Amino acid sequence: MRKIPPVSRLFLALVPIMLAVAVYAPIGGFAFVTFDDPGYVTANELVLRGLTRDGFIRAFTEFRFANWHPLTWISHMVDVSLFGAAPLSAGGHHIVNVAFHAANAALLFIFLYSSTGAAVSSVLVAVFFALHPMHVESVAWVSERKDVLSGLFAMLTLLAYVWYARTRKAGRYILVVLAFVAGLLSKATLVTIPFVLLLLDIWPLGGVMAPLLVAETGSPPTTLTAFSRVRWRWAIIEKLPLLALSIILSVVTIAAQRAGGAVSELGDIPVSLRLSNAVVSYVAYIGKAVWPTHLAALYVLPLSIPAWKVAGSAMILIALTVAIIMVGRSRPYLPVGWFWFLGMMVPMVGIVQVGRQAMADRYAYLPFIGLYIAFSFLFCDLFLKCRRRSVRIAMGILIAGVVVALGLAARAQLAHWKNSRALFERLIESDPGDGWYNLGNLDLLDGNRGGAEKSFLMAIRTNPRHARARTALAVERIKDGHITEAIPLLEESIRLEPDYVKSWYNLGAAYGRLGNEAASLRIYEQVLAWRPDDTNAMLAAGSLRIRKGDIDSGLSILERAATLAPEDRELLIALRDEAIRAGREAVARKAEDQLQRMGPR
């Protein structure tokens, strides 16, 4: 393949950047949303200080928000230092996400062109990546900084590997490792990158024989005859250090998610349902890659999946895999792209279930590159082999139409992320219960309690099993003094979702309002039995014990809570006040000293 001039390469690299900027241009006026953005930025005490030495260290040494991705936390700190975290500064955080995404698209082109020499196919892949509506969530949601940031390091890892593959020198391999580690420290789902690199050894690099093949033919191998020339043993051995890093990060991430209560236990979601959802979700992702409609912020995991749906999805996957392998003997980009997609999706298809979603648009961010590669290289291959001018013109018009349609669909999807209300109104279409529930919470933030109650009632009406909407409605009943109406709502919520601790807190508070402090204390101690480090339950239980005359035990609980959460101002105030009430001046002075060191509120 004839190399194109550097100026042309620069222009092609700019194409996906310009398209991404054009589609995401309105994002500078977008707001933070109440989905995770408070936990990641607007209410995260670590991030709100901006980039500091202490924050840098704590990013590496603490689990936070059920995750361990220190470079992501640091990137948010840098944003706060640059733009602040007030509502009006949200645009800066969003623009950084777009900048990462545009850079990723350009680097994807550079990686593919440098390894294949196919300029048009490579830029087409990058354009699909820049414009596909499935990637809007990763770009438009500030909390998904981890997607675009890890994507940047994934692209740098692939580029470094292409550079390394030309000589197999140790110095270049170190760059591969460093880029890969940075990616893992941004988001642990990059654990599948060693598998992707092994695919690249097959095509387009042709394994360790790539330099020889390029020298002999002037271009990388274009058929699977390179399979026999790959020294598999060495190709696998050189991936082992990367695989070891993947395993370590997987263990750390699962530990962080378990600590944050994000991982569902086998008893909560059976293995059969997880496997069934994985099979069905693979086909659903392919469908959304081809026809990206009805996209949503949440696709709720169903309680069961019909056997016919699982069997049909399995048959589709098997048929596609067999067909792609057969055709792939002469078109190796097809199986490489297909297995790129299947392999990179493995951490996200729900075998280890995190949260309540069946699938998520953000999970497609890097895996879909495999599908783009398979389609783009096949399309260009067929285009070049077609001899009829009219057919080639029709193909050109078709692909231009696809690109325009993707850009328009992405812009339309982007509008749903401009603020929380737009997002939740869209969510009602795919998950009415959660949509109404989140709108109710938004109404509460706006001070519209009447609207909130109506939204919570709609959430319960559309999804009678929505435990959190019942709890939210119960809280409003408690505020109005209707305690006897709130208690049945909370008890039903606990029956539906026993591990939703907010229901337990409010049930304890409701009994306390009725004067039944024994029942209230019993509920908080039940919480502490399965969440022994829950400082909120400690605060309530400790205060109740003091009021019942068990001063030593109560203060002991409050002091332990203050040790676990030394920056919790409300807890320290409670400890100080309860110590004064109990006549323990030394404890009160210690709490007051901590409050003074924290400075003004």
Coordinates of C-alpha atoms in Angstrom, one line a residue:
M1 CA 0.0 0.0 0.0
R2 CA 1.3 3.4 -1.0
K3 CA 1.8 5.7 2.0
I4 CA 0.0 9.1 1.9
P5 CA 1.9 12.3 2.5
P6 CA 2.2 13.6 6.1
V7 CA -0.1 16.6 5.3
S8 CA -2.8 14.2 4.1
R9 CA -2.3 12.1 7.2
L10 CA -2.7 15.2 9.4
F11 CA -5.9 16.2 7.6
L12 CA -7.4 12.7 8.0
A13 CA -6.5 12.7 11.7
L14 CA -8.3 16.0 12.1
V15 CA -11.5 14.8 10.4
P16 CA -12.8 12.8 13.4
I17 CA -11.7 15.6 15.7
M18 CA -13.7 18.2 13.7
L19 CA -16.8 16.0 13.5
A20 CA -16.7 15.2 17.2
V21 CA -16.4 18.9 18.0
A22 CA -19.3 19.8 15.6
V23 CA -21.6 17.2 17.2
Y24 CA -20.7 18.0 20.8
A25 CA -20.5 21.8 20.3
P26 CA -23.6 22.6 22.6
I27 CA -22.0 20.7 25.6
G28 CA -20.3 23.8 27.0
G29 CA -23.7 24.9 28.2
F30 CA -24.7 21.6 29.9
A31 CA -25.2 21.2 33.6
F32 CA -24.1 18.5 36.1
V33 CA -26.7 15.8 36.5
T34 CA -27.8 14.2 39.7
F35 CA -26.8 10.7 38.4
D36 CA -23.5 10.1 40.1
D37 CA -22.1 13.6 39.4
P38 CA -22.5 14.6 43.1
G39 CA -20.5 11.5 44.1
Y40 CA -17.8 12.1 41.5
V41 CA -17.6 15.9 41.6
T42 CA -20.1 18.3 43.1
A43 CA -20.4 16.6 46.6
N44 CA -17.1 14.8 46.7
E45 CA -15.0 16.3 49.5
L46 CA -11.8 14.9 48.0
V47 CA -12.4 16.3 44.5
L48 CA -13.8 19.6 45.7
R49 CA -10.5 20.7 47.1
G50 CA -8.9 20.6 43.6
L51 CA -5.5 19.0 43.0
T52 CA -3.6 18.9 46.3
R53 CA -0.8 16.7 47.6
D54 CA -3.1 15.1 50.1
G55 CA -5.8 14.5 47.5
F56 CA -3.3 13.0 45.1
I57 CA -2.1 10.5 47.8
R58 CA -5.7 9.7 48.9
A59 CA -6.7 9.0 45.3
F60 CA -4.3 6.1 45.3
T61 CA -4.9 4.9 48.9
E62 CA -8.7 5.0 49.2
F63 CA -11.7 3.2 47.8
R64 CA -14.2 5.8 46.8
F65 CA -17.7 5.6 45.4
A66 CA -17.3 1.8 45.0
N67 CA -14.3 2.2 42.7
W68 CA -10.6 2.5 42.7
H69 CA -9.4 4.6 39.7
P70 CA -7.0 7.1 41.0
L71 CA -6.1 8.8 37.7
T72 CA -9.8 9.5 37.1
W73 CA -10.1 11.1 40.6
I74 CA -7.0 13.2 39.8
S75 CA -8.4 14.3 36.5
H76 CA -11.6 15.5 38.3
M77 CA -9.4 17.3 40.8
V78 CA -7.6 19.1 38.0
D79 CA -10.9 20.2 36.5
V80 CA -12.0 21.6 39.8
S81 CA -8.7 23.5 40.1
L82 CA -9.3 24.9 36.6
F83 CA -13.0 25.5 36.5
G84 CA -14.4 25.0 40.0
A85 CA -17.4 22.7 40.8
A86 CA -20.3 25.2 41.0
P87 CA -23.2 24.6 38.6
L88 CA -22.0 27.4 36.3
S89 CA -18.6 25.6 35.9
A90 CA -20.0 22.4 34.6
G91 CA -19.3 23.4 31.0
G92 CA -15.6 23.2 31.6
H93 CA -15.8 19.6 32.9
H94 CA -17.9 18.6 29.9
I95 CA -15.5 20.3 27.4
V96 CA -12.6 18.3 28.8
N97 CA -14.6 15.1 28.2
V98 CA -15.2 16.1 24.6
A99 CA -11.5 16.9 24.2
F100 CA -10.5 13.5 25.4
H101 CA -13.1 11.9 23.1
A102 CA -11.9 13.8 20.0
A103 CA -8.3 12.9 20.8
N104 CA -9.2 9.3 21.2
A105 CA -10.8 9.3 17.7
A106 CA -7.7 10.9 16.2
L107 CA -5.4 8.4 18.0
L108 CA -7.6 5.5 16.8
F109 CA -7.0 6.6 13.2
I110 CA -3.2 7.0 13.8
F111 CA -3.1 3.5 15.4
L112 CA -5.0 1.8 12.5
Y113 CA -3.2 3.7 9.8
S114 CA 0.3 3.0 11.3
S115 CA -0.5 -0.7 11.6
T116 CA -2.5 -1.3 8.3
G117 CA -1.5 1.5 5.9
A118 CA -5.2 1.7 5.0
A119 CA -6.0 5.4 5.2
V120 CA -9.7 5.4 4.2
S121 CA -10.7 2.3 6.3
S122 CA -8.8 3.7 9.3
V123 CA -10.4 7.2 9.1
L124 CA -13.9 5.6 8.6
V125 CA -13.4 3.6 11.9
A126 CA -12.4 6.8 13.6
V127 CA -15.4 8.7 12.3
F128 CA -17.8 6.0 13.5
F129 CA -16.1 6.1 16.9
A130 CA -16.4 9.9 17.0
L131 CA -20.1 10.1 16.0
H132 CA -21.9 6.9 17.1
P133 CA -24.8 7.8 19.5
M134 CA -23.9 4.9 21.8
H135 CA -20.9 7.0 22.9
V136 CA -22.8 10.1 23.9
E137 CA -23.3 8.8 27.5
S138 CA -19.5 8.3 27.9
V139 CA -18.8 11.9 26.6
A140 CA -21.8 13.9 27.9
W141 CA -21.8 12.5 31.4
V142 CA -19.1 14.1 33.6
S143 CA -19.1 11.0 35.8
E144 CA -18.0 8.9 32.8
R145 CA -14.7 10.7 32.6
K146 CA -13.2 7.3 33.4
D147 CA -14.4 6.1 29.9
V148 CA -12.8 8.8 27.8
L149 CA -9.7 9.0 30.0
S150 CA -9.1 5.2 30.0
G151 CA -9.8 5.4 26.2
L152 CA -7.0 7.8 25.8
F153 CA -4.5 5.4 27.5
A154 CA -5.9 2.5 25.6
M155 CA -5.2 4.2 22.3
L156 CA -1.7 5.1 23.6
T157 CA -1.2 1.4 24.6
L158 CA -2.1 0.2 21.1
L159 CA 0.1 2.8 19.5
A160 CA 3.0 1.9 21.8
Y161 CA 2.5 -1.8 21.0
V162 CA 2.6 -1.2 17.2
W163 CA 5.8 0.7 17.7
Y164 CA 7.2 -2.1 19.9
A165 CA 6.1 -4.8 17.4
R166 CA 8.5 -3.4 14.8
T167 CA 11.6 -4.2 16.8
R168 CA 10.5 -6.1 20.0
K169 CA 13.0 -4.0 22.0
A170 CA 12.6 -4.0 25.8
G171 CA 12.6 -0.2 26.0
R172 CA 9.6 0.0 23.8
Y173 CA 7.8 -2.7 25.7
I174 CA 8.2 -0.6 28.9
L175 CA 6.1 2.2 27.2
V176 CA 3.4 -0.4 26.4
V177 CA 3.3 -1.4 30.1
L178 CA 3.3 2.2 31.4
A179 CA 0.4 3.2 29.0
F180 CA -1.5 0.1 30.0
V181 CA -1.0 0.8 33.7
A182 CA -2.2 4.3 33.3
G183 CA -5.3 3.0 31.6
L184 CA -6.0 0.5 34.4
L185 CA -5.7 3.3 36.9
S186 CA -8.4 5.2 35.0
K187 CA -10.8 2.4 34.6
A188 CA -10.3 -1.3 35.3
T189 CA -12.3 -2.5 32.3
L190 CA -9.1 -2.2 30.3
V191 CA -8.2 -5.6 31.7
T192 CA -9.0 -7.1 28.3
I193 CA -6.3 -5.1 26.5
P194 CA -3.8 -8.0 26.6
F195 CA -6.3 -10.1 24.7
V196 CA -6.7 -7.3 22.1
L197 CA -3.0 -7.1 21.6
L198 CA -3.0 -10.9 21.0
L199 CA -5.6 -10.2 18.3
L200 CA -3.3 -7.6 16.7
D201 CA -0.6 -10.1 16.5
I202 CA -2.8 -12.0 14.2
W203 CA -3.9 -9.0 12.2
P204 CA -2.7 -6.5 11.2
L205 CA 0.7 -7.0 12.8
G206 CA 1.2 -10.6 11.8
G207 CA 2.9 -11.3 15.2
V208 CA 6.7 -11.0 15.6
M209 CA 7.1 -11.7 11.9
A210 CA 5.5 -8.3 11.0
P211 CA 8.8 -6.6 10.2
L212 CA 9.9 -9.4 7.9
L213 CA 6.5 -9.5 6.1
V214 CA 6.5 -5.7 5.7
A215 CA 10.0 -5.8 4.3
E216 CA 9.1 -8.5 1.8
T217 CA 5.7 -7.2 0.7
G218 CA 5.7 -3.5 1.4
S219 CA 2.6 -3.8 3.6
P220 CA 1.2 -5.8 6.6
P221 CA -0.3 -9.2 5.9
T222 CA -3.8 -9.2 4.4
T223 CA -4.7 -12.9 4.8
L224 CA -4.7 -15.3 7.7
T225 CA -1.6 -17.1 6.2
A226 CA 0.2 -15.0 8.8
F227 CA -1.3 -17.3 11.4
S228 CA 1.3 -20.0 10.8
R229 CA 4.2 -17.6 11.0
V230 CA 3.3 -16.2 14.4
R231 CA 5.4 -17.5 17.1
W232 CA 2.6 -18.1 19.5
R233 CA 4.7 -19.0 22.5
W234 CA 6.5 -15.7 22.6
A235 CA 3.4 -13.8 21.6
I236 CA 1.7 -15.2 24.7
I237 CA 4.7 -14.9 27.0
E238 CA 5.1 -11.2 26.3
K239 CA 1.5 -10.6 27.3
L240 CA 1.9 -12.3 30.7
P241 CA 3.1 -9.2 32.6
L242 CA 0.1 -7.3 31.2
L243 CA -2.2 -10.2 32.2
A244 CA -0.8 -10.2 35.7
L245 CA -1.5 -6.5 36.0
S246 CA -5.0 -7.1 34.7
I247 CA -5.6 -9.8 37.4
I248 CA -4.3 -7.5 40.2
L249 CA -6.5 -4.6 39.1
S250 CA -9.5 -6.9 38.7
V251 CA -9.1 -8.1 42.3
V252 CA -8.7 -4.6 43.6
T253 CA -11.7 -3.3 41.7
I254 CA -14.0 -6.1 42.8
A255 CA -12.8 -5.4 46.4
A256 CA -13.6 -1.7 46.0
Q257 CA -17.1 -2.5 44.5
R258 CA -17.9 -5.0 47.3
A259 CA -16.8 -2.5 49.9
G260 CA -19.1 0.1 48.3
G261 CA -22.0 -2.4 48.1
A262 CA -22.1 -2.2 44.3
V263 CA -21.5 -5.9 43.5
S264 CA -24.6 -8.1 43.6
E265 CA -24.1 -11.5 45.4
L266 CA -25.0 -14.8 43.7
G267 CA -28.0 -15.1 45.9
D268 CA -29.4 -11.8 44.8
I269 CA -29.0 -12.4 41.0
P270 CA -28.6 -16.1 40.1
V271 CA -25.9 -17.3 37.8
S272 CA -28.5 -18.5 35.3
L273 CA -30.0 -15.0 35.0
R274 CA -26.5 -13.4 34.7
L275 CA -25.5 -15.8 31.9
S276 CA -28.9 -15.4 30.1
N277 CA -28.6 -11.6 30.3
A278 CA -25.0 -11.7 28.9
V279 CA -26.1 -13.7 25.8
V280 CA -29.1 -11.5 25.2
S281 CA -27.1 -8.3 25.8
Y282 CA -24.5 -9.2 23.2
V283 CA -27.2 -9.3 20.6
A284 CA -28.8 -6.1 21.9
Y285 CA -25.5 -4.3 21.6
I286 CA -25.1 -5.4 18.0
G287 CA -28.6 -4.2 17.3
K288 CA -27.8 -0.8 18.8
A289 CA -24.6 -0.6 16.9
V290 CA -26.5 -1.0 13.7
W291 CA -29.7 0.9 14.6
P292 CA -29.0 3.1 17.7
T293 CA -32.5 4.0 18.8
H294 CA -34.3 4.0 22.2
L295 CA -31.0 4.7 24.0
A296 CA -31.4 5.2 27.7
A297 CA -29.3 6.1 30.8
L298 CA -30.5 2.8 32.4
Y299 CA -31.6 -0.5 31.0
V300 CA -33.1 -2.4 34.0
L301 CA -32.1 -6.0 34.5
P302 CA -35.4 -8.0 34.3
L303 CA -36.3 -10.5 37.0
S304 CA -36.3 -13.3 34.3
I305 CA -35.5 -13.7 30.6
P306 CA -37.6 -16.0 28.4
A307 CA -35.8 -19.2 27.3
W308 CA -36.7 -18.6 23.7
K309 CA -35.0 -15.2 23.8
V310 CA -31.8 -16.6 25.3
A311 CA -31.8 -19.5 22.8
G312 CA -32.4 -17.2 19.8
S313 CA -29.7 -14.8 20.9
A314 CA -27.2 -17.7 21.4
M315 CA -28.0 -19.0 17.9
I316 CA -27.4 -15.6 16.4
L317 CA -24.0 -15.3 18.1
I318 CA -22.9 -18.8 17.1
A319 CA -24.0 -18.3 13.5
L320 CA -22.2 -14.9 13.3
T321 CA -19.1 -16.3 14.8
V322 CA -19.0 -19.4 12.5
A323 CA -19.6 -17.2 9.4
I324 CA -17.0 -14.6 10.4
I325 CA -14.4 -17.2 11.0
M326 CA -15.1 -18.9 7.7
V327 CA -15.0 -15.6 5.7
G328 CA -12.1 -14.4 7.9
R329 CA -9.5 -16.7 6.2
S330 CA -9.2 -14.1 3.4
R331 CA -10.4 -11.1 5.4
P332 CA -8.7 -11.4 8.8
Y333 CA -10.0 -8.0 10.0
L334 CA -13.4 -9.6 10.4
P335 CA -12.6 -12.2 13.1
V336 CA -10.2 -9.7 14.7
G337 CA -12.9 -7.0 14.9
W338 CA -15.5 -9.5 16.0
F339 CA -13.5 -11.0 18.8
W340 CA -12.3 -7.6 19.8
F341 CA -16.0 -6.7 20.4
L342 CA -16.8 -10.0 22.2
G343 CA -13.7 -10.0 24.3
M344 CA -13.7 -6.4 25.5
M345 CA -17.4 -6.7 26.5
V346 CA -16.7 -9.6 28.9
P347 CA -16.1 -7.4 32.0
M348 CA -19.4 -5.5 31.3
V349 CA -21.9 -8.2 30.3
G350 CA -23.0 -8.9 33.9
I351 CA -21.2 -12.1 34.9
V352 CA -19.9 -10.0 37.8
Q353 CA -23.1 -7.9 38.2
V354 CA -22.5 -4.3 39.3
G355 CA -25.6 -2.2 39.9
R356 CA -29.1 -3.1 38.5
Q357 CA -28.5 -2.5 34.8
A358 CA -28.8 -5.2 32.1
M359 CA -26.5 -3.2 29.8
A360 CA -25.3 0.3 29.4
D361 CA -24.4 2.6 26.5
R362 CA -21.1 3.5 28.2
Y363 CA -20.0 -0.1 28.1
A364 CA -19.8 0.1 24.3
Y365 CA -17.2 2.8 24.3
L366 CA -14.1 0.7 23.4
P367 CA -15.7 -2.7 22.5
F368 CA -17.6 -1.2 19.5
I369 CA -14.2 -0.3 17.9
G370 CA -14.0 -4.0 16.9
L371 CA -17.4 -3.8 15.1
Y372 CA -16.3 -0.5 13.4
I373 CA -13.1 -2.2 12.2
A374 CA -14.9 -5.2 10.8
F375 CA -17.5 -3.1 8.9
S376 CA -15.1 -0.4 7.7
F377 CA -12.4 -2.6 6.3
L378 CA -15.0 -4.9 4.7
F379 CA -16.8 -2.0 3.1
C380 CA -13.6 -0.5 1.7
D381 CA -12.4 -3.9 0.5
L382 CA -15.7 -4.4 -1.4
F383 CA -15.5 -0.8 -2.7
L384 CA -12.0 -1.3 -4.1
K385 CA -12.9 -4.6 -5.7
C386 CA -16.1 -3.3 -7.3
R387 CA -15.6 -2.5 -11.1
R388 CA -18.9 -0.8 -11.7
R389 CA -18.7 2.9 -11.4
S390 CA -22.4 3.3 -10.6
V391 CA -22.2 0.8 -7.8
R392 CA -19.2 2.6 -6.3
I393 CA -21.0 5.9 -6.4
A394 CA -24.0 4.3 -4.7
M395 CA -21.7 2.9 -2.0
G396 CA -20.1 6.3 -1.5
I397 CA -23.5 7.9 -1.1
L398 CA -24.6 5.2 1.3
I399 CA -21.6 5.6 3.6
A400 CA -21.9 9.4 3.5
G401 CA -25.5 9.0 4.5
V402 CA -24.6 6.7 7.3
V403 CA -22.1 9.2 8.7
V404 CA -24.6 12.1 8.5
A405 CA -27.3 9.9 10.1
L406 CA -24.9 9.0 13.0
G407 CA -24.0 12.6 13.5
L408 CA -27.7 13.7 13.6
A409 CA -28.6 10.9 16.0
A410 CA -25.7 11.7 18.3
R411 CA -26.8 15.3 18.4
A412 CA -30.4 14.3 19.2
Q413 CA -29.2 11.9 22.0
L414 CA -26.9 14.6 23.3
A415 CA -29.9 16.9 24.0
H416 CA -31.1 14.4 26.6
W417 CA -28.0 15.0 28.7
K418 CA -28.2 18.8 28.9
N419 CA -29.6 18.6 32.5
S420 CA -31.1 16.2 35.0
R421 CA -34.7 16.9 34.1
A422 CA -34.1 16.2 30.4
L423 CA -32.3 13.0 31.3
F424 CA -35.0 11.7 33.6
E425 CA -37.8 12.6 31.2
R426 CA -36.1 10.5 28.6
L427 CA -35.6 7.7 31.2
I428 CA -39.3 7.4 31.7
E429 CA -39.5 6.0 28.1
S430 CA -37.3 3.0 29.0
D431 CA -37.8 2.7 32.8
P432 CA -40.9 4.6 34.0
G433 CA -40.4 3.7 37.6
D434 CA -36.8 5.0 37.8
G435 CA -37.7 7.9 35.6
W436 CA -40.5 9.2 37.8
Y437 CA -38.5 8.4 41.0
N438 CA -35.6 10.5 39.8
L439 CA -37.8 13.3 38.7
G440 CA -39.3 13.3 42.2
N441 CA -35.9 13.7 43.7
L442 CA -35.2 16.5 41.3
D443 CA -38.5 18.2 42.4
L444 CA -37.3 18.0 46.0
L445 CA -34.1 19.7 45.1
D446 CA -36.1 22.5 43.5
G447 CA -38.3 22.8 46.6
N448 CA -41.4 21.4 44.9
R449 CA -42.6 18.9 47.4
G450 CA -46.0 18.5 45.9
G451 CA -44.6 17.7 42.5
A452 CA -42.2 15.2 44.2
E453 CA -45.0 13.3 45.9
K454 CA -46.9 13.0 42.6
S455 CA -43.7 11.7 40.9
F456 CA -43.1 9.1 43.6
L457 CA -46.7 8.0 43.4
M458 CA -46.3 7.6 39.6
A459 CA -43.1 5.6 40.1
I460 CA -44.9 3.2 42.4
R461 CA -47.9 3.0 40.0
T462 CA -45.7 2.2 37.0
N463 CA -43.5 -0.1 39.0
P464 CA -45.1 -1.5 42.2
R465 CA -41.8 -3.1 43.1
H466 CA -39.9 0.2 43.2
A467 CA -38.7 0.2 46.8
R468 CA -36.8 3.5 46.7
A469 CA -39.9 5.4 45.5
R470 CA -41.8 4.0 48.5
T471 CA -39.0 5.1 50.9
A472 CA -38.9 8.6 49.3
L473 CA -42.7 8.9 49.6
A474 CA -42.5 7.7 53.2
V475 CA -39.9 10.4 54.0
E476 CA -42.3 13.1 52.7
R477 CA -45.1 11.5 54.9
I478 CA -42.8 11.8 57.9
K479 CA -42.0 15.4 57.2
D480 CA -45.7 16.1 57.2
G481 CA -46.1 14.3 60.5
H482 CA -48.1 11.4 59.0
I483 CA -45.9 8.8 60.7
T484 CA -48.5 6.0 60.7
E485 CA -48.7 6.3 56.9
A486 CA -45.0 6.2 56.5
I487 CA -44.3 3.0 58.5
P488 CA -46.1 0.6 56.1
L489 CA -44.4 2.2 53.1
L490 CA -41.0 1.7 54.7
E491 CA -41.7 -1.9 55.8
E492 CA -42.8 -2.8 52.3
S493 CA -39.7 -1.1 50.9
I494 CA -37.5 -3.2 53.2
R495 CA -39.3 -6.4 52.0
L496 CA -38.7 -5.5 48.4
E497 CA -35.1 -4.3 48.8
P498 CA -33.7 -5.4 52.1
D499 CA -30.2 -4.0 51.6
Y500 CA -31.4 -0.4 50.8
V501 CA -30.2 1.1 54.1
K502 CA -32.1 4.4 53.7
S503 CA -35.4 2.5 54.3
W504 CA -34.0 1.2 57.6
Y505 CA -32.8 4.6 58.7
N506 CA -36.1 6.2 58.1
L507 CA -38.1 3.3 59.8
G508 CA -35.9 3.8 62.9
A509 CA -36.6 7.6 62.7
A510 CA -40.3 7.0 62.3
Y511 CA -40.5 4.8 65.4
G512 CA -38.5 7.5 67.2
R513 CA -41.0 10.1 66.2
L514 CA -43.7 8.0 67.7
G515 CA -41.8 7.8 71.0
N516 CA -40.9 4.1 70.6
E517 CA -37.2 4.6 71.2
A518 CA -36.7 0.9 71.9
A519 CA -38.0 -0.1 68.5
S520 CA -35.9 2.6 66.9
L521 CA -32.7 1.5 68.7
R522 CA -33.4 -2.1 67.7
I523 CA -33.6 -1.1 64.0
Y524 CA -30.4 0.8 64.0
E525 CA -28.6 -2.0 65.8
Q526 CA -29.9 -4.4 63.1
V527 CA -28.3 -2.2 60.5
L528 CA -25.0 -2.2 62.5
A529 CA -25.2 -6.0 62.6
W530 CA -24.7 -6.2 58.8
R531 CA -23.0 -2.9 58.3
P532 CA -20.7 -2.5 61.4
D533 CA -18.9 0.6 60.0
D534 CA -22.1 2.5 59.1
T535 CA -21.5 5.8 60.7
N536 CA -25.0 7.1 60.2
A537 CA -26.4 4.1 62.1
M538 CA -23.7 4.6 64.7
L539 CA -24.8 8.2 65.2
A540 CA -28.4 7.3 65.7
A541 CA -27.7 4.2 67.9
G542 CA -25.1 6.1 70.0
S543 CA -27.4 9.0 70.6
L544 CA -30.3 6.8 71.5
R545 CA -28.2 4.8 74.0
I546 CA -27.1 8.0 75.7
R547 CA -30.7 9.1 76.0
K548 CA -31.6 5.8 77.5
G549 CA -28.9 6.3 80.2
D550 CA -26.3 3.9 78.6
I551 CA -23.8 6.8 78.4
D552 CA -20.5 4.9 78.2
S553 CA -21.7 2.6 75.5
G554 CA -23.3 5.4 73.5
L555 CA -20.3 7.7 73.6
S556 CA -18.1 4.8 72.7
I557 CA -20.2 4.2 69.5
L558 CA -20.1 7.9 68.6
E559 CA -16.3 8.1 69.2
R560 CA -15.7 5.1 67.0
A561 CA -17.9 6.7 64.3
A562 CA -15.9 9.9 64.5
T563 CA -12.7 7.9 64.1
L564 CA -14.1 6.2 61.0
A565 CA -15.3 9.5 59.5
P566 CA -13.1 12.3 60.9
E567 CA -14.3 14.9 58.4
D568 CA -18.0 14.3 59.1
R569 CA -19.0 17.7 60.6
E570 CA -22.5 16.6 61.6
L571 CA -21.2 13.6 63.4
L572 CA -18.6 15.6 65.3
I573 CA -21.3 18.2 66.3
A574 CA -23.5 15.3 67.6
L575 CA -20.6 13.8 69.5
R576 CA -19.8 17.2 71.1
D577 CA -23.4 17.9 72.0
E578 CA -24.0 14.4 73.4
A579 CA -20.8 14.5 75.4
I580 CA -21.8 17.9 76.9
R581 CA -25.3 16.5 77.7
A582 CA -23.6 13.5 79.4
G583 CA -21.2 15.6 81.3
R584 CA -18.1 14.2 79.5
E585 CA -16.2 17.5 79.0
A586 CA -12.9 15.8 77.8
V587 CA -14.8 14.1 75.0
A588 CA -16.7 17.3 74.1
R589 CA -13.4 19.3 74.0
K590 CA -11.8 16.8 71.7
A591 CA -14.7 16.9 69.3
E592 CA -14.7 20.7 69.4
D593 CA -11.0 20.8 68.6
Q594 CA -11.6 18.7 65.5
L595 CA -14.4 21.0 64.4
Q596 CA -12.1 24.1 65.0
R597 CA -9.4 22.5 62.8
M598 CA -11.9 21.9 60.0
G599 CA -12.5 25.7 59.9
P600 CA -15.8 27.4 59.1
R601 CA -18.6 25.5 57.3

